[in-house]
Amino acid sequence: MAPSESVLTEANRGGVSAPASARAGETITVTVGTASAGDTVNVWLFSEPTLIGTAVVAADGTVRVTIPADTVAGAHRLAVTAADGTLIGWSPITITADGQLAFTGAAGMGAGALVAFLLLAAGAGVLVVRRRRRAAAAE
């Protein structure tokens, strides 16, 4: 059962550590601590409580979980509970979109730039031909 978000307070923040940010769809390492090695834990992502993994804590005190690909970008909390539902700790995490950079107009502009260059070159060519014809007609 998911812990209530109201249980995640500043007073019990910590106890686990996670990256400060991750991309939706990315697999991350969460440090629970060697005292929990061998124990089964549940990893939850809040603001909507979403179980993102159940795992056995490795000897080095870590578990690996994948942030769901459809996670909304923004500030979230990552909470870890023991198998009996007891909160071990939580950590803030910022989720970014699916790993793609925001479109700024630069990526994918190669074909458009090529077409613009060719049109500009064709226009310049027409001007040169007209000037030569005018110069030849004036002689």
mmCIF file of N, CA and C in Angstrom:
data_model
loop_
_atom_site.group_PDB
_atom_site.id
_atom_site.type_symbol
_atom_site.label_atom_id
_atom_site.label_comp_id
_atom_site.label_asym_id
_atom_site.label_seq_id
_atom_site.Cartn_x
_atom_site.Cartn_y
_atom_site.Cartn_z
ATOM 1 N N MET A 1 0.841 -1.179 0.000
ATOM 2 C CA MET A 1 0.000 0.000 0.000
ATOM 3 C C MET A 1 0.887 1.244 0.000
ATOM 4 N N ALA A 2 0.502 2.217 -0.802
ATOM 5 C CA ALA A 2 1.283 3.453 -0.933
ATOM 6 C C ALA A 2 1.180 4.280 0.342
ATOM 7 N N PRO A 3 2.304 4.880 0.737
ATOM 8 C CA PRO A 3 2.210 5.809 1.860
ATOM 9 C C PRO A 3 1.439 7.050 1.406
ATOM 10 N N SER A 4 0.786 7.692 2.333
ATOM 11 C CA SER A 4 0.082 8.930 2.014
ATOM 12 C C SER A 4 1.112 10.022 1.784
ATOM 13 N N GLU A 5 0.837 10.894 0.825
ATOM 14 C CA GLU A 5 1.777 11.976 0.557
ATOM 15 C C GLU A 5 1.942 12.868 1.786
ATOM 16 N N SER A 6 0.928 12.946 2.619
ATOM 17 C CA SER A 6 1.018 13.776 3.826
ATOM 18 C C SER A 6 2.043 13.233 4.815
ATOM 19 N N VAL A 7 2.419 11.967 4.666
ATOM 20 C CA VAL A 7 3.431 11.356 5.532
ATOM 21 C C VAL A 7 4.831 11.848 5.157
ATOM 22 N N LEU A 8 5.001 12.313 3.911
ATOM 23 C CA LEU A 8 6.312 12.762 3.436
ATOM 24 C C LEU A 8 6.527 14.208 3.882
ATOM 25 N N THR A 9 7.125 14.371 5.046
ATOM 26 C CA THR A 9 7.327 15.695 5.625
ATOM 27 C C THR A 9 8.810 16.048 5.632
ATOM 28 N N GLU A 10 9.097 17.311 5.868
ATOM 29 C CA GLU A 10 10.496 17.746 5.984
ATOM 30 C C GLU A 10 11.185 17.024 7.137
ATOM 31 N N ALA A 11 10.432 16.684 8.175
ATOM 32 C CA ALA A 11 11.012 16.021 9.345
ATOM 33 C C ALA A 11 11.554 14.632 9.015
ATOM 34 N N ASN A 12 10.919 13.929 8.051
ATOM 35 C CA ASN A 12 11.412 12.588 7.717
ATOM 36 C C ASN A 12 12.044 12.530 6.327
ATOM 37 N N ARG A 13 12.334 13.704 5.783
ATOM 38 C CA ARG A 13 13.033 13.758 4.493
ATOM 39 C C ARG A 13 14.422 13.156 4.681
ATOM 40 N N GLY A 14 14.871 12.428 3.671
ATOM 41 C CA GLY A 14 16.173 11.771 3.757
ATOM 42 C C GLY A 14 15.976 10.297 4.045
ATOM 43 N N GLY A 15 17.003 9.669 4.553
ATOM 44 C CA GLY A 15 16.944 8.228 4.795
ATOM 45 C C GLY A 15 17.239 7.443 3.541
ATOM 46 N N VAL A 16 17.016 8.055 2.405
ATOM 47 C CA VAL A 16 17.356 7.479 1.100
ATOM 48 C C VAL A 16 17.922 8.614 0.251
ATOM 49 N N SER A 17 18.661 8.255 -0.762
ATOM 50 C CA SER A 17 19.128 9.295 -1.684
ATOM 51 C C SER A 17 18.934 8.824 -3.110
ATOM 52 N N ALA A 18 18.621 9.789 -3.946
ATOM 53 C CA ALA A 18 18.376 9.534 -5.364
ATOM 54 C C ALA A 18 18.981 10.693 -6.136
ATOM 55 N N PRO A 19 19.152 10.540 -7.447
ATOM 56 C CA PRO A 19 19.646 11.674 -8.232
ATOM 57 C C PRO A 19 18.712 12.875 -8.072
ATOM 58 N N ALA A 20 19.264 14.068 -8.176
ATOM 59 C CA ALA A 20 18.444 15.282 -8.070
ATOM 60 C C ALA A 20 17.467 15.384 -9.230
ATOM 61 N N SER A 21 17.855 14.829 -10.385
ATOM 62 C CA SER A 21 16.962 14.856 -11.542
ATOM 63 C C SER A 21 17.158 13.598 -12.370
ATOM 64 N N ALA A 22 16.129 13.273 -13.128
ATOM 65 C CA ALA A 22 16.162 12.109 -14.018
ATOM 66 C C ALA A 22 15.180 12.360 -15.150
ATOM 67 N N ARG A 23 15.385 11.643 -16.249
ATOM 68 C CA ARG A 23 14.474 11.736 -17.388
ATOM 69 C C ARG A 23 13.387 10.676 -17.259
ATOM 70 N N ALA A 24 12.218 10.983 -17.753
ATOM 71 C CA ALA A 24 11.168 9.979 -17.835
ATOM 72 C C ALA A 24 11.709 8.825 -18.669
ATOM 73 N N GLY A 25 11.538 7.602 -18.192
ATOM 74 C CA GLY A 25 12.046 6.422 -18.885
ATOM 75 C C GLY A 25 13.446 6.009 -18.473
ATOM 76 N N GLU A 26 14.121 6.816 -17.673
ATOM 77 C CA GLU A 26 15.502 6.531 -17.257
ATOM 78 C C GLU A 26 15.526 5.586 -16.055
ATOM 79 N N THR A 27 16.514 4.693 -16.020
ATOM 80 C CA THR A 27 16.732 3.830 -14.868
ATOM 81 C C THR A 27 17.718 4.529 -13.942
ATOM 82 N N ILE A 28 17.349 4.633 -12.669
ATOM 83 C CA ILE A 28 18.183 5.332 -11.695
ATOM 84 C C ILE A 28 18.555 4.401 -10.544
ATOM 85 N N THR A 29 19.588 4.787 -9.821
ATOM 86 C CA THR A 29 20.003 4.059 -8.626
ATOM 87 C C THR A 29 19.573 4.862 -7.408
ATOM 88 N N VAL A 30 18.885 4.187 -6.496
ATOM 89 C CA VAL A 30 18.437 4.801 -5.250
ATOM 90 C C VAL A 30 19.216 4.142 -4.117
ATOM 91 N N THR A 31 19.834 4.948 -3.275
ATOM 92 C CA THR A 31 20.580 4.413 -2.139
ATOM 93 C C THR A 31 19.665 4.369 -0.925
ATOM 94 N N VAL A 32 19.488 3.147 -0.413
ATOM 95 C CA VAL A 32 18.630 2.916 0.745
ATOM 96 C C VAL A 32 19.486 2.756 2.002
ATOM 97 N N GLY A 33 20.679 2.215 1.832
ATOM 98 C CA GLY A 33 21.586 2.001 2.959
ATOM 99 C C GLY A 33 21.858 0.525 3.176
ATOM 100 N N THR A 34 23.063 0.232 3.611
ATOM 101 C CA THR A 34 23.467 -1.173 3.786
ATOM 102 C C THR A 34 22.712 -1.859 4.917
ATOM 103 N N ALA A 35 22.122 -1.103 5.838
ATOM 104 C CA ALA A 35 21.333 -1.717 6.909
ATOM 105 C C ALA A 35 20.120 -2.449 6.342
ATOM 106 N N SER A 36 19.684 -2.063 5.140
ATOM 107 C CA SER A 36 18.528 -2.700 4.497
ATOM 108 C C SER A 36 18.935 -3.753 3.476
ATOM 109 N N ALA A 37 20.242 -4.028 3.344
ATOM 110 C CA ALA A 37 20.707 -5.016 2.357
ATOM 111 C C ALA A 37 19.982 -6.342 2.555
ATOM 112 N N GLY A 38 19.488 -6.891 1.446
ATOM 113 C CA GLY A 38 18.759 -8.156 1.477
ATOM 114 C C GLY A 38 17.268 -8.005 1.714
ATOM 115 N N ASP A 39 16.825 -6.826 2.126
ATOM 116 C CA ASP A 39 15.404 -6.589 2.373
ATOM 117 C C ASP A 39 14.693 -6.220 1.074
ATOM 118 N N THR A 40 13.419 -6.557 0.999
ATOM 119 C CA THR A 40 12.595 -6.149 -0.135
ATOM 120 C C THR A 40 11.984 -4.791 0.188
ATOM 121 N N VAL A 41 12.088 -3.874 -0.773
ATOM 122 C CA VAL A 41 11.531 -2.528 -0.594
ATOM 123 C C VAL A 41 10.659 -2.173 -1.789
ATOM 124 N N ASN A 42 9.776 -1.224 -1.558
ATOM 125 C CA ASN A 42 8.938 -0.667 -2.618
ATOM 126 C C ASN A 42 9.378 0.770 -2.845
ATOM 127 N N VAL A 43 9.474 1.168 -4.110
ATOM 128 C CA VAL A 43 9.868 2.530 -4.451
ATOM 129 C C VAL A 43 8.667 3.198 -5.113
ATOM 130 N N TRP A 44 8.285 4.346 -4.554
ATOM 131 C CA TRP A 44 7.102 5.081 -4.990
ATOM 132 C C TRP A 44 7.501 6.437 -5.531
ATOM 133 N N LEU A 45 6.777 6.890 -6.555
ATOM 134 C CA LEU A 45 6.977 8.226 -7.105
ATOM 135 C C LEU A 45 5.719 9.040 -6.829
ATOM 136 N N PHE A 46 5.902 10.189 -6.208
ATOM 137 C CA PHE A 46 4.795 11.089 -5.898
ATOM 138 C C PHE A 46 4.953 12.340 -6.724
ATOM 139 N N SER A 47 3.945 12.928 -7.256
ATOM 140 C CA SER A 47 2.819 13.453 -6.576
ATOM 141 C C SER A 47 1.636 12.496 -6.611
ATOM 142 N N GLU A 48 1.345 11.866 -7.685
ATOM 143 C CA GLU A 48 0.375 10.767 -7.657
ATOM 144 C C GLU A 48 1.165 9.545 -7.210
ATOM 145 N N PRO A 49 0.769 8.873 -6.128
ATOM 146 C CA PRO A 49 1.580 7.728 -5.704
ATOM 147 C C PRO A 49 1.574 6.632 -6.770
ATOM 148 N N THR A 50 2.751 6.381 -7.316
ATOM 149 C CA THR A 50 2.922 5.369 -8.355
ATOM 150 C C THR A 50 4.031 4.432 -7.926
ATOM 151 N N LEU A 51 3.718 3.158 -7.799
ATOM 152 C CA LEU A 51 4.745 2.166 -7.468
ATOM 153 C C LEU A 51 5.612 1.973 -8.700
ATOM 154 N N ILE A 52 6.887 2.341 -8.613
ATOM 155 C CA ILE A 52 7.761 2.210 -9.781
ATOM 156 C C ILE A 52 8.719 1.035 -9.656
ATOM 157 N N GLY A 53 8.697 0.357 -8.517
ATOM 158 C CA GLY A 53 9.536 -0.826 -8.406
ATOM 159 C C GLY A 53 9.477 -1.465 -7.038
ATOM 160 N N THR A 54 9.603 -2.781 -7.051
ATOM 161 C CA THR A 54 9.799 -3.570 -5.841
ATOM 162 C C THR A 54 11.094 -4.310 -6.073
ATOM 163 N N ALA A 55 12.025 -4.188 -5.138
ATOM 164 C CA ALA A 55 13.348 -4.765 -5.361
ATOM 165 C C ALA A 55 13.969 -5.193 -4.042
ATOM 166 N N VAL A 56 14.947 -6.082 -4.162
ATOM 167 C CA VAL A 56 15.751 -6.483 -3.015
ATOM 168 C C VAL A 56 16.958 -5.554 -2.977
ATOM 169 N N VAL A 57 17.212 -4.978 -1.827
ATOM 170 C CA VAL A 57 18.330 -4.051 -1.672
ATOM 171 C C VAL A 57 19.638 -4.826 -1.803
ATOM 172 N N ALA A 58 20.511 -4.356 -2.691
ATOM 173 C CA ALA A 58 21.805 -5.001 -2.929
ATOM 174 C C ALA A 58 22.715 -4.830 -1.710
ATOM 175 N N ALA A 59 23.796 -5.590 -1.691
ATOM 176 C CA ALA A 59 24.752 -5.537 -0.581
ATOM 177 C C ALA A 59 25.319 -4.134 -0.378
ATOM 178 N N ASP A 60 25.400 -3.360 -1.468
ATOM 179 C CA ASP A 60 25.927 -1.990 -1.347
ATOM 180 C C ASP A 60 24.858 -0.980 -0.919
ATOM 181 N N GLY A 61 23.637 -1.474 -0.615
ATOM 182 C CA GLY A 61 22.579 -0.604 -0.114
ATOM 183 C C GLY A 61 21.765 0.104 -1.175
ATOM 184 N N THR A 62 21.827 -0.370 -2.416
ATOM 185 C CA THR A 62 21.129 0.314 -3.508
ATOM 186 C C THR A 62 20.071 -0.568 -4.162
ATOM 187 N N VAL A 63 19.142 0.102 -4.815
ATOM 188 C CA VAL A 63 18.179 -0.553 -5.703
ATOM 189 C C VAL A 63 18.132 0.271 -6.979
ATOM 190 N N ARG A 64 17.758 -0.383 -8.072
ATOM 191 C CA ARG A 64 17.616 0.320 -9.356
ATOM 192 C C ARG A 64 16.160 0.242 -9.776
ATOM 193 N N VAL A 65 15.635 1.382 -10.183
ATOM 194 C CA VAL A 65 14.250 1.470 -10.649
ATOM 195 C C VAL A 65 14.204 2.346 -11.893
ATOM 196 N N THR A 66 13.146 2.166 -12.662
ATOM 197 C CA THR A 66 12.970 2.957 -13.882
ATOM 198 C C THR A 66 11.821 3.935 -13.693
ATOM 199 N N ILE A 67 12.103 5.201 -13.995
ATOM 200 C CA ILE A 67 11.059 6.226 -13.948
ATOM 201 C C ILE A 67 10.110 5.944 -15.115
ATOM 202 N N PRO A 68 8.812 5.828 -14.876
ATOM 203 C CA PRO A 68 7.889 5.550 -15.980
ATOM 204 C C PRO A 68 8.017 6.586 -17.102
ATOM 205 N N ALA A 69 7.941 6.111 -18.330
ATOM 206 C CA ALA A 69 8.105 6.982 -19.499
ATOM 207 C C ALA A 69 7.023 8.055 -19.585
ATOM 208 N N ASP A 70 5.863 7.794 -18.995
ATOM 209 C CA ASP A 70 4.770 8.766 -19.077
ATOM 210 C C ASP A 70 4.707 9.709 -17.871
ATOM 211 N N THR A 71 5.769 9.730 -17.074
ATOM 212 C CA THR A 71 5.796 10.611 -15.908
ATOM 213 C C THR A 71 5.806 12.068 -16.358
ATOM 214 N N VAL A 72 4.955 12.864 -15.763
ATOM 215 C CA VAL A 72 4.868 14.288 -16.079
ATOM 216 C C VAL A 72 6.137 14.978 -15.580
ATOM 217 N N ALA A 73 6.700 15.825 -16.413
ATOM 218 C CA ALA A 73 7.906 16.562 -16.024
ATOM 219 C C ALA A 73 7.589 17.499 -14.864
ATOM 220 N N GLY A 74 8.568 17.661 -13.976
ATOM 221 C CA GLY A 74 8.407 18.581 -12.854
ATOM 222 C C GLY A 74 8.957 18.006 -11.568
ATOM 223 N N ALA A 75 8.622 18.667 -10.470
ATOM 224 C CA ALA A 75 9.108 18.270 -9.148
ATOM 225 C C ALA A 75 8.271 17.112 -8.612
ATOM 226 N N HIS A 76 8.955 16.096 -8.120
ATOM 227 C CA HIS A 76 8.310 14.913 -7.547
ATOM 228 C C HIS A 76 9.047 14.529 -6.269
ATOM 229 N N ARG A 77 8.538 13.505 -5.607
ATOM 230 C CA ARG A 77 9.221 12.919 -4.452
ATOM 231 C C ARG A 77 9.325 11.427 -4.688
ATOM 232 N N LEU A 78 10.468 10.875 -4.337
ATOM 233 C CA LEU A 78 10.711 9.444 -4.468
ATOM 234 C C LEU A 78 10.746 8.879 -3.054
ATOM 235 N N ALA A 79 9.808 8.006 -2.724
ATOM 236 C CA ALA A 79 9.721 7.435 -1.380
ATOM 237 C C ALA A 79 10.017 5.946 -1.432
ATOM 238 N N VAL A 80 10.679 5.454 -0.394
ATOM 239 C CA VAL A 80 10.992 4.029 -0.289
ATOM 240 C C VAL A 80 10.343 3.509 0.985
ATOM 241 N N THR A 81 9.602 2.401 0.837
ATOM 242 C CA THR A 81 8.968 1.772 1.994
ATOM 243 C C THR A 81 9.465 0.348 2.136
ATOM 244 N N ALA A 82 9.447 -0.133 3.369
ATOM 245 C CA ALA A 82 9.760 -1.535 3.636
ATOM 246 C C ALA A 82 8.589 -2.378 3.137
ATOM 247 N N ALA A 83 8.787 -3.686 3.083
ATOM 248 C CA ALA A 83 7.736 -4.588 2.599
ATOM 249 C C ALA A 83 6.450 -4.437 3.413
ATOM 250 N N ASP A 84 6.570 -4.085 4.699
ATOM 251 C CA ASP A 84 5.375 -3.930 5.539
ATOM 252 C C ASP A 84 4.728 -2.550 5.417
ATOM 253 N N GLY A 85 5.274 -1.691 4.537
ATOM 254 C CA GLY A 85 4.698 -0.376 4.300
ATOM 255 C C GLY A 85 5.322 0.743 5.111
ATOM 256 N N THR A 86 6.234 0.411 6.022
ATOM 257 C CA THR A 86 6.898 1.432 6.834
ATOM 258 C C THR A 86 7.783 2.307 5.958
ATOM 259 N N LEU A 87 7.664 3.616 6.120
ATOM 260 C CA LEU A 87 8.471 4.545 5.342
ATOM 261 C C LEU A 87 9.928 4.466 5.787
ATOM 262 N N ILE A 88 10.825 4.207 4.837
ATOM 263 C CA ILE A 88 12.264 4.219 5.110
ATOM 264 C C ILE A 88 12.789 5.636 4.931
ATOM 265 N N GLY A 89 12.311 6.315 3.900
ATOM 266 C CA GLY A 89 12.726 7.687 3.662
ATOM 267 C C GLY A 89 12.256 8.159 2.308
ATOM 268 N N TRP A 90 12.528 9.430 2.029
ATOM 269 C CA TRP A 90 12.144 9.991 0.737
ATOM 270 C C TRP A 90 13.139 11.063 0.336
ATOM 271 N N SER A 91 13.130 11.340 -0.955
ATOM 272 C CA SER A 91 14.052 12.317 -1.519
ATOM 273 C C SER A 91 13.343 13.061 -2.647
ATOM 274 N N PRO A 92 13.584 14.376 -2.764
ATOM 275 C CA PRO A 92 12.999 15.100 -3.900
ATOM 276 C C PRO A 92 13.725 14.728 -5.192
ATOM 277 N N ILE A 93 12.996 14.747 -6.281
ATOM 278 C CA ILE A 93 13.583 14.457 -7.589
ATOM 279 C C ILE A 93 12.828 15.272 -8.636
ATOM 280 N N THR A 94 13.557 15.811 -9.583
ATOM 281 C CA THR A 94 12.939 16.548 -10.684
ATOM 282 C C THR A 94 12.970 15.666 -11.916
ATOM 283 N N ILE A 95 11.811 15.448 -12.504
ATOM 284 C CA ILE A 95 11.712 14.619 -13.704
ATOM 285 C C ILE A 95 11.633 15.537 -14.916
ATOM 286 N N THR A 96 12.486 15.256 -15.885
ATOM 287 C CA THR A 96 12.439 15.990 -17.141
ATOM 288 C C THR A 96 11.719 15.124 -18.161
ATOM 289 N N ALA A 97 11.324 15.715 -19.263
ATOM 290 C CA ALA A 97 10.595 14.985 -20.300
ATOM 291 C C ALA A 97 11.417 13.805 -20.786
ATOM 292 N N ASP A 98 10.901 13.079 -21.715
ATOM 293 C CA ASP A 98 11.428 11.801 -22.177
ATOM 294 C C ASP A 98 12.875 11.799 -22.657
ATOM 295 N N GLY A 99 13.666 12.745 -22.251
ATOM 296 C CA GLY A 99 15.073 12.735 -22.626
ATOM 297 C C GLY A 99 15.379 13.540 -23.862
ATOM 298 N N GLN A 100 14.370 14.088 -24.469
ATOM 299 C CA GLN A 100 14.600 14.887 -25.664
ATOM 300 C C GLN A 100 14.698 16.347 -25.280
ATOM 301 N N LEU A 101 15.565 17.049 -25.943
ATOM 302 C CA LEU A 101 15.700 18.475 -25.713
ATOM 303 C C LEU A 101 14.486 19.196 -26.274
ATOM 304 N N ALA A 102 14.165 20.307 -25.685
ATOM 305 C CA ALA A 102 13.065 21.118 -26.201
ATOM 306 C C ALA A 102 13.409 21.600 -27.600
ATOM 307 N N PHE A 103 12.412 21.668 -28.489
ATOM 308 C CA PHE A 103 12.649 22.135 -29.853
ATOM 309 C C PHE A 103 12.885 23.632 -29.821
ATOM 310 N N THR A 104 14.047 24.032 -30.273
ATOM 311 C CA THR A 104 14.402 25.453 -30.272
ATOM 312 C C THR A 104 14.473 26.008 -31.671
ATOM 313 N N GLY A 105 14.217 25.189 -32.673
ATOM 314 C CA GLY A 105 14.264 25.644 -34.049
ATOM 315 C C GLY A 105 15.556 25.267 -34.743
ATOM 316 N N ALA A 106 16.554 24.837 -34.007
ATOM 317 C CA ALA A 106 17.842 24.520 -34.615
ATOM 318 C C ALA A 106 17.890 23.088 -35.135
ATOM 319 N N ALA A 107 17.378 22.146 -34.374
ATOM 320 C CA ALA A 107 17.425 20.750 -34.800
ATOM 321 C C ALA A 107 16.427 20.526 -35.928
ATOM 322 N N GLY A 108 16.799 19.750 -36.906
ATOM 323 C CA GLY A 108 15.903 19.416 -37.999
ATOM 324 C C GLY A 108 15.734 20.518 -39.025
ATOM 325 N N MET A 109 16.549 21.529 -38.978
ATOM 326 C CA MET A 109 16.421 22.644 -39.906
ATOM 327 C C MET A 109 17.335 22.490 -41.113
ATOM 328 N N GLY A 110 18.091 21.422 -41.219
ATOM 329 C CA GLY A 110 19.043 21.234 -42.312
ATOM 330 C C GLY A 110 18.399 21.309 -43.682
ATOM 331 N N ALA A 111 17.298 20.602 -43.900
ATOM 332 C CA ALA A 111 16.639 20.594 -45.206
ATOM 333 C C ALA A 111 16.068 21.975 -45.529
ATOM 334 N N GLY A 112 15.468 22.620 -44.553
ATOM 335 C CA GLY A 112 14.914 23.956 -44.771
ATOM 336 C C GLY A 112 16.001 24.966 -45.097
ATOM 337 N N ALA A 113 17.120 24.858 -44.407
ATOM 338 C CA ALA A 113 18.236 25.772 -44.670
ATOM 339 C C ALA A 113 18.793 25.545 -46.070
ATOM 340 N N LEU A 114 18.863 24.290 -46.495
ATOM 341 C CA LEU A 114 19.361 23.977 -47.832
ATOM 342 C C LEU A 114 18.438 24.571 -48.896
ATOM 343 N N VAL A 115 17.141 24.410 -48.734
ATOM 344 C CA VAL A 115 16.180 24.960 -49.693
ATOM 345 C C VAL A 115 16.298 26.480 -49.734
ATOM 346 N N ALA A 116 16.393 27.114 -48.565
ATOM 347 C CA ALA A 116 16.528 28.573 -48.522
ATOM 348 C C ALA A 116 17.802 29.020 -49.228
ATOM 349 N N PHE A 117 18.900 28.311 -49.010
ATOM 350 C CA PHE A 117 20.161 28.657 -49.660
ATOM 351 C C PHE A 117 20.043 28.522 -51.176
ATOM 352 N N LEU A 118 19.430 27.430 -51.648
ATOM 353 C CA LEU A 118 19.282 27.218 -53.088
ATOM 354 C C LEU A 118 18.407 28.298 -53.721
ATOM 355 N N LEU A 119 17.337 28.698 -53.057
ATOM 356 C CA LEU A 119 16.486 29.768 -53.578
ATOM 357 C C LEU A 119 17.240 31.093 -53.629
ATOM 358 N N LEU A 120 18.024 31.370 -52.604
ATOM 359 C CA LEU A 120 18.827 32.586 -52.575
ATOM 360 C C LEU A 120 19.861 32.581 -53.697
ATOM 361 N N ALA A 121 20.511 31.441 -53.902
ATOM 362 C CA ALA A 121 21.511 31.328 -54.969
ATOM 363 C C ALA A 121 20.857 31.487 -56.342
ATOM 364 N N ALA A 122 19.676 30.897 -56.530
ATOM 365 C CA ALA A 122 18.975 31.025 -57.810
ATOM 366 C C ALA A 122 18.592 32.484 -58.060
ATOM 367 N N GLY A 123 18.111 33.172 -57.029
ATOM 368 C CA GLY A 123 17.761 34.586 -57.171
ATOM 369 C C GLY A 123 18.976 35.429 -57.531
ATOM 370 N N ALA A 124 20.104 35.159 -56.896
ATOM 371 C CA ALA A 124 21.338 35.893 -57.207
ATOM 372 C C ALA A 124 21.770 35.612 -58.643
ATOM 373 N N GLY A 125 21.619 34.372 -59.087
ATOM 374 C CA GLY A 125 21.969 34.012 -60.463
ATOM 375 C C GLY A 125 21.119 34.758 -61.474
ATOM 376 N N VAL A 126 19.830 34.896 -61.202
ATOM 377 C CA VAL A 126 18.930 35.632 -62.095
ATOM 378 C C VAL A 126 19.363 37.093 -62.178
ATOM 379 N N LEU A 127 19.718 37.698 -61.063
ATOM 380 C CA LEU A 127 20.173 39.095 -61.063
ATOM 381 C C LEU A 127 21.443 39.275 -61.888
ATOM 382 N N VAL A 128 22.384 38.359 -61.768
ATOM 383 C CA VAL A 128 23.640 38.446 -62.528
ATOM 384 C C VAL A 128 23.357 38.352 -64.021
ATOM 385 N N VAL A 129 22.498 37.423 -64.429
ATOM 386 C CA VAL A 129 22.168 37.250 -65.849
ATOM 387 C C VAL A 129 21.490 38.515 -66.381
ATOM 388 N N ARG A 130 20.566 39.100 -65.634
ATOM 389 C CA ARG A 130 19.882 40.325 -66.071
ATOM 390 C C ARG A 130 20.869 41.475 -66.253
ATOM 391 N N ARG A 131 21.787 41.633 -65.311
ATOM 392 C CA ARG A 131 22.770 42.720 -65.423
ATOM 393 C C ARG A 131 23.653 42.537 -66.653
ATOM 394 N N ARG A 132 24.064 41.311 -66.916
ATOM 395 C CA ARG A 132 24.915 41.057 -68.085
ATOM 396 C C ARG A 132 24.152 41.352 -69.377
ATOM 397 N N ARG A 133 22.874 40.972 -69.411
ATOM 398 C CA ARG A 133 22.070 41.236 -70.612
ATOM 399 C C ARG A 133 21.895 42.738 -70.821
ATOM 400 N N ARG A 134 21.643 43.467 -69.732
ATOM 401 C CA ARG A 134 21.483 44.921 -69.840
ATOM 402 C C ARG A 134 22.790 45.572 -70.302
ATOM 403 N N ALA A 135 23.894 45.088 -69.737
ATOM 404 C CA ALA A 135 25.196 45.651 -70.119
ATOM 405 C C ALA A 135 25.492 45.365 -71.585
ATOM 406 N N ALA A 136 25.154 44.158 -72.054
ATOM 407 C CA ALA A 136 25.391 43.789 -73.453
ATOM 408 C C ALA A 136 24.474 44.593 -74.380
ATOM 409 N N ALA A 137 23.238 44.841 -73.979
ATOM 410 C CA ALA A 137 22.287 45.590 -74.801
ATOM 411 C C ALA A 137 22.675 47.066 -74.874
ATOM 412 N N ALA A 138 23.290 47.586 -73.832
ATOM 413 C CA ALA A 138 23.681 48.992 -73.797
ATOM 414 C C ALA A 138 24.892 49.253 -74.675
ATOM 415 N N GLU A 139 25.652 48.249 -75.025
ATOM 416 C CA GLU A 139 26.870 48.453 -75.825
ATOM 417 C C GLU A 139 26.565 48.611 -77.247
#
